[in-house]
GROMACS .gro file of C-alpha atoms in nm:
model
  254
    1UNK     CA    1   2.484   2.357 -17.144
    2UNK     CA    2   2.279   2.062 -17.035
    3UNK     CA    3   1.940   2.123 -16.943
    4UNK     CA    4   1.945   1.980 -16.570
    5UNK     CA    5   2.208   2.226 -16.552
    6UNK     CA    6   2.039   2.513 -16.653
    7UNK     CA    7   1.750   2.461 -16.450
    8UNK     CA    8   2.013   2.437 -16.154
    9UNK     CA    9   2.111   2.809 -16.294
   10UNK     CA   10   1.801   2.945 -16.298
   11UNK     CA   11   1.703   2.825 -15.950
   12UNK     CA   12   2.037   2.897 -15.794
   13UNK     CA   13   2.016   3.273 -15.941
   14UNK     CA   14   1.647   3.289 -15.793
   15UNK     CA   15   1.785   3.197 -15.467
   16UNK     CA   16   2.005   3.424 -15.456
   17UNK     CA   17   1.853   3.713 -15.534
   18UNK     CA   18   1.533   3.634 -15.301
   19UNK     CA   19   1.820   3.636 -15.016
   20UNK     CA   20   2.016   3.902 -15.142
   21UNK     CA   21   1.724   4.103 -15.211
   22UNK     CA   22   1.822   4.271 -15.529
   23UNK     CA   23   1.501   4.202 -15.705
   24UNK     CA   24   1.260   4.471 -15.537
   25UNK     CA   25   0.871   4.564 -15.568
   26UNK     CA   26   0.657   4.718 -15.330
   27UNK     CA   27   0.326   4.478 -15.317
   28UNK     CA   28  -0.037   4.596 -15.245
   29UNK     CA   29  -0.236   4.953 -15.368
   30UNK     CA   30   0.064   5.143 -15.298
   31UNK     CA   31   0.212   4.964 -15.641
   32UNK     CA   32  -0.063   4.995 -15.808
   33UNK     CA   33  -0.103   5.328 -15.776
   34UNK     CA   34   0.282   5.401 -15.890
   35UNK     CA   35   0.230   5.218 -16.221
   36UNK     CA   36   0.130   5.555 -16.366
   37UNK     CA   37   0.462   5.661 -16.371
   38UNK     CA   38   0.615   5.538 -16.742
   39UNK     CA   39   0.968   5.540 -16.728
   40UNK     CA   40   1.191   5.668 -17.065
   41UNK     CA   41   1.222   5.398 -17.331
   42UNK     CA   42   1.573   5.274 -17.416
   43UNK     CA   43   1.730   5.417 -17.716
   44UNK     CA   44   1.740   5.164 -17.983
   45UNK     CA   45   2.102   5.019 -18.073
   46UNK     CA   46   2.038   4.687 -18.138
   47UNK     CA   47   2.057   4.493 -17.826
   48UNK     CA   48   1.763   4.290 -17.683
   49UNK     CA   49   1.478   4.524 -17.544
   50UNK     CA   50   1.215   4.368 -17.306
   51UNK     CA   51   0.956   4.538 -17.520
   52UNK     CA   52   0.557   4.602 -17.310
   53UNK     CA   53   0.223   4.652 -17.512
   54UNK     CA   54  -0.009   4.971 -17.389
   55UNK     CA   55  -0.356   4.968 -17.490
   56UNK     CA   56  -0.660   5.153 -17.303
   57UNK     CA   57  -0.969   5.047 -17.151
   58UNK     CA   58  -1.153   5.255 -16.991
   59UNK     CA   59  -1.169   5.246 -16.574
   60UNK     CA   60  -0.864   4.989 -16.617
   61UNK     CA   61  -0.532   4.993 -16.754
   62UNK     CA   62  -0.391   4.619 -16.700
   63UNK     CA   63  -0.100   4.618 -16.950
   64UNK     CA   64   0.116   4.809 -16.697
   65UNK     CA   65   0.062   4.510 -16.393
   66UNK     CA   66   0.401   4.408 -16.293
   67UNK     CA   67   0.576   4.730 -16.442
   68UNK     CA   68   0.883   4.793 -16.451
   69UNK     CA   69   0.995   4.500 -16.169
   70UNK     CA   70   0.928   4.217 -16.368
   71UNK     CA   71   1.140   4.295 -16.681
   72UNK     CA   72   1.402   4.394 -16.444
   73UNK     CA   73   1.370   4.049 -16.264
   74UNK     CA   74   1.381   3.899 -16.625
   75UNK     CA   75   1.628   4.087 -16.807
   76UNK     CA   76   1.876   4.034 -16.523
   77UNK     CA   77   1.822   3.665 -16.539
   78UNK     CA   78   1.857   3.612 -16.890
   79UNK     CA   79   2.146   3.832 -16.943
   80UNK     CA   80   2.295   3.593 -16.660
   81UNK     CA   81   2.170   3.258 -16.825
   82UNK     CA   82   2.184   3.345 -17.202
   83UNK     CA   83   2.415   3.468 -17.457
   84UNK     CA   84   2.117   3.726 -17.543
   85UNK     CA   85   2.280   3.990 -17.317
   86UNK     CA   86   1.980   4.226 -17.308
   87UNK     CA   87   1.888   4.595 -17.151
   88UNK     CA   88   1.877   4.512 -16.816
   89UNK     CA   89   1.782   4.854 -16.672
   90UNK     CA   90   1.597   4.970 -16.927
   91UNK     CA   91   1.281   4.859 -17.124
   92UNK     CA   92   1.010   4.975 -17.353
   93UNK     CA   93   0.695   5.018 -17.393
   94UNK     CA   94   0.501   5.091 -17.720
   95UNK     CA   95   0.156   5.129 -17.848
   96UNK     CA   96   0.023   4.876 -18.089
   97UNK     CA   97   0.021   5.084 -18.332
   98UNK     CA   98   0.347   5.257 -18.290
   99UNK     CA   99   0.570   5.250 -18.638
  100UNK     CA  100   0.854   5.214 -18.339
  101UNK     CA  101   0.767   4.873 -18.254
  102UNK     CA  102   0.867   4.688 -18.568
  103UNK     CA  103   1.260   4.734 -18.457
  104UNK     CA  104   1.175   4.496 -18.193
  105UNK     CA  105   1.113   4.137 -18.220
  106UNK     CA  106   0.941   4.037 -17.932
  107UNK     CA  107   0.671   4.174 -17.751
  108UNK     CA  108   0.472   4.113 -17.406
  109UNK     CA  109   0.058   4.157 -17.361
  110UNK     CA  110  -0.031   4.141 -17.022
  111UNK     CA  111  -0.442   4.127 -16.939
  112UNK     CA  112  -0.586   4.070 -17.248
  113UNK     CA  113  -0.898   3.996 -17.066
  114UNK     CA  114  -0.970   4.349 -17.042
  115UNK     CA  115  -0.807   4.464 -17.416
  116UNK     CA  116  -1.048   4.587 -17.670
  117UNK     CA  117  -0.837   4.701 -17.963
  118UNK     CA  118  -0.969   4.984 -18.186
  119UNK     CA  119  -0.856   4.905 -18.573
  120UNK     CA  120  -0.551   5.105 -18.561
  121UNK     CA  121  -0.389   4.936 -18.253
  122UNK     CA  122  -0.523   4.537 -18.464
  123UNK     CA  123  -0.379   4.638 -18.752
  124UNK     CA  124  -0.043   4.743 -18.626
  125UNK     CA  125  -0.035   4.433 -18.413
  126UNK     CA  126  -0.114   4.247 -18.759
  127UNK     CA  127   0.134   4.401 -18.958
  128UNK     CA  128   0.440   4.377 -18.685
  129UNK     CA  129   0.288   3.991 -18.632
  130UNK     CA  130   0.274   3.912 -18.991
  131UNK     CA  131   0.674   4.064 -19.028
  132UNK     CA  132   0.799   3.828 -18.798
  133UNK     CA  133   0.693   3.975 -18.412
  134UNK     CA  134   0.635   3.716 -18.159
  135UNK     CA  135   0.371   3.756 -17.929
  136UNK     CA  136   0.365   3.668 -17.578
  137UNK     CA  137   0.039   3.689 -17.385
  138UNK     CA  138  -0.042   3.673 -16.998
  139UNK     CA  139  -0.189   3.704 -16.703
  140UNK     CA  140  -0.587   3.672 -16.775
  141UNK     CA  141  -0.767   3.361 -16.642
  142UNK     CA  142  -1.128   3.207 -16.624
  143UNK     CA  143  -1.380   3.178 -16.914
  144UNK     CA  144  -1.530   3.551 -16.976
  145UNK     CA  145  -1.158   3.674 -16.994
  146UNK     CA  146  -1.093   3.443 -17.264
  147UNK     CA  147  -1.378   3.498 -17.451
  148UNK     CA  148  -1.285   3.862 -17.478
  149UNK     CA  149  -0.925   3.782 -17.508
  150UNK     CA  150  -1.062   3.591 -17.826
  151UNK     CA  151  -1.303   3.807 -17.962
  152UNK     CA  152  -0.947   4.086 -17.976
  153UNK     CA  153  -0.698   3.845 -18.093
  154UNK     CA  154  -0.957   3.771 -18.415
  155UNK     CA  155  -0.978   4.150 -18.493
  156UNK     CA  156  -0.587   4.120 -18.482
  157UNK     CA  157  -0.518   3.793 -18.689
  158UNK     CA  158  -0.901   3.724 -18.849
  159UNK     CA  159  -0.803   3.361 -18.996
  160UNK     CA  160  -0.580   3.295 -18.682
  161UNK     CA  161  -0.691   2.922 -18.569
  162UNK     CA  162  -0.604   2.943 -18.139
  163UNK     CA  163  -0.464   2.583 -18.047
  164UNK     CA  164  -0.320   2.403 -17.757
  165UNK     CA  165   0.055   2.352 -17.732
  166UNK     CA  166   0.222   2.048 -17.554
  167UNK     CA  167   0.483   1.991 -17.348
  168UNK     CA  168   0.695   1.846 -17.671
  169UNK     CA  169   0.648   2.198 -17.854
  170UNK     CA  170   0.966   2.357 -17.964
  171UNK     CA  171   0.874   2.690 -17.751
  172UNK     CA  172   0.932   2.464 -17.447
  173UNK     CA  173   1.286   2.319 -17.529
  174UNK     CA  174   1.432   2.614 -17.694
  175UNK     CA  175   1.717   2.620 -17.367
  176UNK     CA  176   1.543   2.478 -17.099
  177UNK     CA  177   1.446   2.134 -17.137
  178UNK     CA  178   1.077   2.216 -16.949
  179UNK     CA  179   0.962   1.861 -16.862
  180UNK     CA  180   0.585   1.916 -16.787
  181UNK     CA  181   0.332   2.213 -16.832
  182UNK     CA  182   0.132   2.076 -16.521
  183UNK     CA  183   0.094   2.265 -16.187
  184UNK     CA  184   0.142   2.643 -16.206
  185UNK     CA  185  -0.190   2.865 -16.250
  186UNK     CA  186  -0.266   3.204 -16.207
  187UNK     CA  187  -0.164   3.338 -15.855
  188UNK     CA  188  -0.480   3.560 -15.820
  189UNK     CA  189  -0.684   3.182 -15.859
  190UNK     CA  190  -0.423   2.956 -15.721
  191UNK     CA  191  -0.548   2.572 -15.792
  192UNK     CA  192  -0.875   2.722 -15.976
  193UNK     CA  193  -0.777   2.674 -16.311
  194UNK     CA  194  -0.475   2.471 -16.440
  195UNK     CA  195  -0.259   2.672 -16.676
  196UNK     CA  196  -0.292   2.596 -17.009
  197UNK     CA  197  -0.085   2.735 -17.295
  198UNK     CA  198  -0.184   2.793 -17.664
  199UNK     CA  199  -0.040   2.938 -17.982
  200UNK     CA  200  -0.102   3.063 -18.311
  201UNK     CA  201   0.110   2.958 -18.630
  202UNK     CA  202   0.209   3.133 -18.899
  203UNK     CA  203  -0.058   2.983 -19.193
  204UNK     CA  204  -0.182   2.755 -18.924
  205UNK     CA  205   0.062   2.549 -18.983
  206UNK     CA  206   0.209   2.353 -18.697
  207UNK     CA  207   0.533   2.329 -18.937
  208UNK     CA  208   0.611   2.728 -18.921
  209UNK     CA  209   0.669   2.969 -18.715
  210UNK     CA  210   0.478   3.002 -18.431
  211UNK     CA  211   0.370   3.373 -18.368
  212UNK     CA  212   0.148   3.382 -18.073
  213UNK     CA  213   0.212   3.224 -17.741
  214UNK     CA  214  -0.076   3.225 -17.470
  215UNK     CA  215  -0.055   3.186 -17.114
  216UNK     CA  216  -0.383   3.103 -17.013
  217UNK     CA  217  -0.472   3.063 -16.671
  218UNK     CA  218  -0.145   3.245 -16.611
  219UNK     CA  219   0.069   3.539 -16.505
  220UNK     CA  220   0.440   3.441 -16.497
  221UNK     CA  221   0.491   3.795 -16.487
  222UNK     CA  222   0.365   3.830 -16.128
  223UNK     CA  223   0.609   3.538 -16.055
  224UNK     CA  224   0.895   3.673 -16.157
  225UNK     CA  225   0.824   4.011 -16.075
  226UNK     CA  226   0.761   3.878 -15.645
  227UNK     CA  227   1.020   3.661 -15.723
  228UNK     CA  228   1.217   3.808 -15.499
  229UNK     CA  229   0.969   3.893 -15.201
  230UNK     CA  230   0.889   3.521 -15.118
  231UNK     CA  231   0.489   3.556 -15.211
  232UNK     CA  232   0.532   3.281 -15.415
  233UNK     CA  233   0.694   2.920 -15.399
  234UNK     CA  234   1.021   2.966 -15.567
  235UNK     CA  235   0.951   2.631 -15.810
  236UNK     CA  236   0.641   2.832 -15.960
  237UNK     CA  237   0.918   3.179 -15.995
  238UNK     CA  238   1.138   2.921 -16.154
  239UNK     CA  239   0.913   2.780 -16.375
  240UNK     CA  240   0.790   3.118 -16.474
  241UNK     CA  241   1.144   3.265 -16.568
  242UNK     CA  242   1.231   2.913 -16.804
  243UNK     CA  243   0.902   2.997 -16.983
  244UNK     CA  244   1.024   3.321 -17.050
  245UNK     CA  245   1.364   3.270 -17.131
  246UNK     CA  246   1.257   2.934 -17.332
  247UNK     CA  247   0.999   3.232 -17.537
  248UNK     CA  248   1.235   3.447 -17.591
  249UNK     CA  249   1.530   3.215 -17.716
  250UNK     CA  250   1.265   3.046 -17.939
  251UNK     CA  251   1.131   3.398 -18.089
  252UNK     CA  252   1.544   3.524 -18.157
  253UNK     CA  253   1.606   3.160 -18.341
  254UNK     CA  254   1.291   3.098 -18.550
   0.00000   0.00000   0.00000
């Protein structure tokens, strides 16, 4: 499918659902405090799970922000856009350390700014990395949030080099043909700091598989989960849901 096409898809199926208003979420402290609630995970059999990382910190829990809304947003759009056909009612989450997660081949971090992993939840994350997981991380922004993102990610991968990713990266043409990186930040900072996305390669080698995918300055998880609502412009919930589709496609073919 050609990629102007696609990206007519993807915007048309947006549309659609922000007037049809199938995509739901109930925004403010009334959200937050529902979070708790962990739905059941989805029985494995094979088929694409949308697949959440818990950790705890204490006085804030962050990996559950945009829970379960935004995989639903997600899952329904690439199961519409992709032959990937996932769960779209259903998704899991597991601990780092859970033997569970290495069935799954993609997983999603969301505020690493606040994650301190003990050694138990690095090495799992290590050993599920190191047999083929891809990582996708999100929603943290500003400088002491990455430094403590950092600090974790080195307990997790210690000879991990962190470097930027352009625009002409495979990760960005994997189905949509993503023509520029510029303009989207994080909503919470909107025009603060410009989004800028990094990885982390297998060996450090920019010629293999790349296992780590940062959104810094980022949460295309809030997009797509208000993507319906009409908080956000729908070019930025656009542009979030071809990053996400483009990570996943890349993660099922490399």
């Amino acid at each position: 499918m050609p990629a102007l096409r696609r990206s007519a898809i993807v915007a048309s199926c947006a549309a659609a659902l922000v007037i049809g208003g199938t995509l739901s979420a109930t925004h403010g402290y009334a959200q937050w405090r529902r979070r708790i609630f962990q739905e059941p995970n989805a029985a494995y059999d094979g088929k694409f799970t949308f697949v959440r990382l818990s950790y705890t910190v204490e006085g804030h829990s962050g990996w559950e922000f945009d829970y379960p809304a935004m995989e639903r947003n997600f899952m329904t759009i690439l199961n519409d856009l992709t032959s990937v056909h996932p769960h779209v009612h259903e998704s899991n989450i597991h601990a780092m350390d859970d033997p569970e997660l290495g069935r799954y081949p993609v997983a999603y971090l969301s505020e690493p700014g606040w994650w301190h992993p003990d050694d138990s939840q690095a090495a799992g994350l290590r050993t599920w990395i190191a047999k083929g997981g891809f990582l996708i991380v999100d929603d943290f922004y500003g400088p002491y949030q990455w430094q403590n993102f950092e600090q974790s990610m080195r307990k997790v991968l210690p000879n991990g080099r962190i470097v930027p990713l352009d625009v002409s990266n495979p990760v960005f043409n994997s189905f949509f043909q993503i023509p520029t990186l510029v303009g989207m930040s994080h909503p919470d900072q909107p025009g603060r700091w410009p989004a800028e996305y990094k990885g982390i390669y297998e060996d450090n080698d920019p010629s293999k598989r790349l296992m780590v995918v940062i959104n810094y300055n980022n949460d295309i998880g809030d997009y797509m989960e208000w993507s319906g609502q009409g908080y956000y412009a729908i070019n930025f919930s656009n542009d979030a849901y071809k990053l996400a589709t483009n990570y996943v496609v890349y993660a099922l073919t490399h």
